Short mmCIF file of C-alpha atoms in Angstrom, two decimals:
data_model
loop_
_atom_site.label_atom_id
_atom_site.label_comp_id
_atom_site.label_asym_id
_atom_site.label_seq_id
_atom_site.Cartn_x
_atom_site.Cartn_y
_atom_site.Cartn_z
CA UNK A 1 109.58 159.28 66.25
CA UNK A 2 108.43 156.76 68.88
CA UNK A 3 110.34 156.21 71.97
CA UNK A 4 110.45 152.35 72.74
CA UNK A 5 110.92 150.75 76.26
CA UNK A 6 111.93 146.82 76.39
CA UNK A 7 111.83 145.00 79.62
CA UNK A 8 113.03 141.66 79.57
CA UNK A 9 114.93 139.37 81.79
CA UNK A 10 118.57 140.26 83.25
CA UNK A 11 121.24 138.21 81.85
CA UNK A 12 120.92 138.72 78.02
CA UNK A 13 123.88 139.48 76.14
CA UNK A 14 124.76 142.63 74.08
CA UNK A 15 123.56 140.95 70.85
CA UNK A 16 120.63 139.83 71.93
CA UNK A 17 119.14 143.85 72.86
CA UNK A 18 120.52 144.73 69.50
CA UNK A 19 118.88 141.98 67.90
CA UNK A 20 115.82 143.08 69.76
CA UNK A 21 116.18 146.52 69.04
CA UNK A 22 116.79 145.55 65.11
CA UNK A 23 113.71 143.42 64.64
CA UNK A 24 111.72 146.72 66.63
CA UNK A 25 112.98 149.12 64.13
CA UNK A 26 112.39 147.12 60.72
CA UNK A 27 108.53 146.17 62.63
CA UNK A 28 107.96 149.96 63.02
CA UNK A 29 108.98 150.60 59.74
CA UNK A 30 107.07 148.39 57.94
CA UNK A 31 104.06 148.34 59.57
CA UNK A 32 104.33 151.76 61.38
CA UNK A 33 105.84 153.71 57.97
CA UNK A 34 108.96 155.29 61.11
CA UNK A 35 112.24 156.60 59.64
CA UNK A 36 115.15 153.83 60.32
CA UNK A 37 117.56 156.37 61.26
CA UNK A 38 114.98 157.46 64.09
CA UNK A 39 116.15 155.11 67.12
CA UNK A 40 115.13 155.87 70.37
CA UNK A 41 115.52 152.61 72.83
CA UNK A 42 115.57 151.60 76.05
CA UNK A 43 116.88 148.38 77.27
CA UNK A 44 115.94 147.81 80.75
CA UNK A 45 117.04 143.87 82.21
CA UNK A 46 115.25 142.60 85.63
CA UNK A 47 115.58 140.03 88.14
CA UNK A 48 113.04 137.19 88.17
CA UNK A 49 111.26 138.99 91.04
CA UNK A 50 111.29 142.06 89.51
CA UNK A 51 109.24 141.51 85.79
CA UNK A 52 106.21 139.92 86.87
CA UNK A 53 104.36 138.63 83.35
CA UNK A 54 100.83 136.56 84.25
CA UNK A 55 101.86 133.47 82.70
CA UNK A 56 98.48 133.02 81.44
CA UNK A 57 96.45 135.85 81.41
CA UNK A 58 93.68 135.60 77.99
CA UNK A 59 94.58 131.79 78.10
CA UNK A 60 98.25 132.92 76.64
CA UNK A 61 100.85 130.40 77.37
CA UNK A 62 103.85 132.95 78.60
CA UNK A 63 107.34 131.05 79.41
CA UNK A 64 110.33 133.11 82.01
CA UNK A 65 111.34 134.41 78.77
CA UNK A 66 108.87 136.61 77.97
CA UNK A 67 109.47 140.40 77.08
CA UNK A 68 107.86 144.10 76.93
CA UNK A 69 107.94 146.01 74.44
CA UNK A 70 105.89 149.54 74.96
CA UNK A 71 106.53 152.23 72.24
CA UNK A 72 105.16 155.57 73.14
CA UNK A 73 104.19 157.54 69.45
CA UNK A 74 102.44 159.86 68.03
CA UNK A 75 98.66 159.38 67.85
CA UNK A 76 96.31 158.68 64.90
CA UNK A 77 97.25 155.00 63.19
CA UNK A 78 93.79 152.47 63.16
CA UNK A 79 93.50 149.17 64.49
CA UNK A 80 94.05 147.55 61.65
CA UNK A 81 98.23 149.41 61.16
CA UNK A 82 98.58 148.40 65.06
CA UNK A 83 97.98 144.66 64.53
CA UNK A 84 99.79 144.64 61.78
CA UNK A 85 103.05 146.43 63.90
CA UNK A 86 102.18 143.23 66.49
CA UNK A 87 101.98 140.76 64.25
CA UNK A 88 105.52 142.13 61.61
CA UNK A 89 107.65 142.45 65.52
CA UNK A 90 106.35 139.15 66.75
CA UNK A 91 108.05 137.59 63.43
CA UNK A 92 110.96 139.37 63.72
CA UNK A 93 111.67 138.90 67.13
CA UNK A 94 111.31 134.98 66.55
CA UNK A 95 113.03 134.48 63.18
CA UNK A 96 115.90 136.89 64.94
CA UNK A 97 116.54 135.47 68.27
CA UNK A 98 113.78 132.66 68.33
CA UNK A 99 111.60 134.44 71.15
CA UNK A 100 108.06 132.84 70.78
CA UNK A 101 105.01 135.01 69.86
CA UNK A 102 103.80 133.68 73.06
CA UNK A 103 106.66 135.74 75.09
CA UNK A 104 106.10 139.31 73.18
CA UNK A 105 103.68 141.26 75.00
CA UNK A 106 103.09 145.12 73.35
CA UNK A 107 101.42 147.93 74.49
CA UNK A 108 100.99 150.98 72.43
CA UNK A 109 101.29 154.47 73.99
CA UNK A 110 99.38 157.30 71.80
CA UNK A 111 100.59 161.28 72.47
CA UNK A 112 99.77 164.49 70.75
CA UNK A 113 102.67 165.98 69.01
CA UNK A 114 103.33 168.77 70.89
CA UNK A 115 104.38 166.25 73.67
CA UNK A 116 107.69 166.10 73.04
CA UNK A 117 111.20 167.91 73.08
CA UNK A 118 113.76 166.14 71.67
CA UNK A 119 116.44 168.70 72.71
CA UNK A 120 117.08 172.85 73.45
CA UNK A 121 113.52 172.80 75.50
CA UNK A 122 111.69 172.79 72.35
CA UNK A 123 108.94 171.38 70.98
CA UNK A 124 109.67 170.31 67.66
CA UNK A 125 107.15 168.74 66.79
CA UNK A 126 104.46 171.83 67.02
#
């Protein structure tokens, strides 16, 4: 069950986070092998001055649309699952609202299972 953050720029409509949140989902279960049913997203929009993305950084051409997505999960998937997650979202997100692989910037967050409570001050997980 991975929690997912997105921070992108203020000023997108309702169907564009769902979109967003859509192309996440079927890119974490295909690549990541995550239950559809388990959604656990959060939108967060910012000012200009307030989601600063190096417009360059690793030679990367980045535009003022760019986005990030950071899904915290459960540890133990190899390099070669995580690209594929990167490279199954980045063609979601563009054949679903056009974003450029350019503008998708992902970082992975690995936790041991006994990290989380998803309710009653349990830990489910353990």
């Amino acid at each position: 069950m991975p929690l997912v953050r997105v921070e992108l720029p203020a000023g997108k409509p309702a169907e564009y986070r769902a979109a967003v949140g859509e192309a996440i989902q079927q890119a974490m279960h295909a690549a990541l092998k995550v239950p559809l049913q388990e959604r656990f997203h959060i939108f967060t929009e910012h000012a200009p001055a307030d989601l600063v993305i190096d417009q360059t950084y690793l030679g990367i051409e980045r535009s003022v649309d760019a986005i990030v997505v950071q899904v915290t999960l459960n540890e133990g998937r190899d390099a070669e699952v995580k690209r594929g997650f990167y490279r199954t979202l980045a063609d979601g997100l563009r054949e679903r609202i056009g974003l450029r692989p350019e503008d998708l910037v992902v970082n992975l967050v690995e936790v041991k299972r006994e990290n989380w409570s998803f309710g009653n001050g349990e830990a489910q997980l353990v």
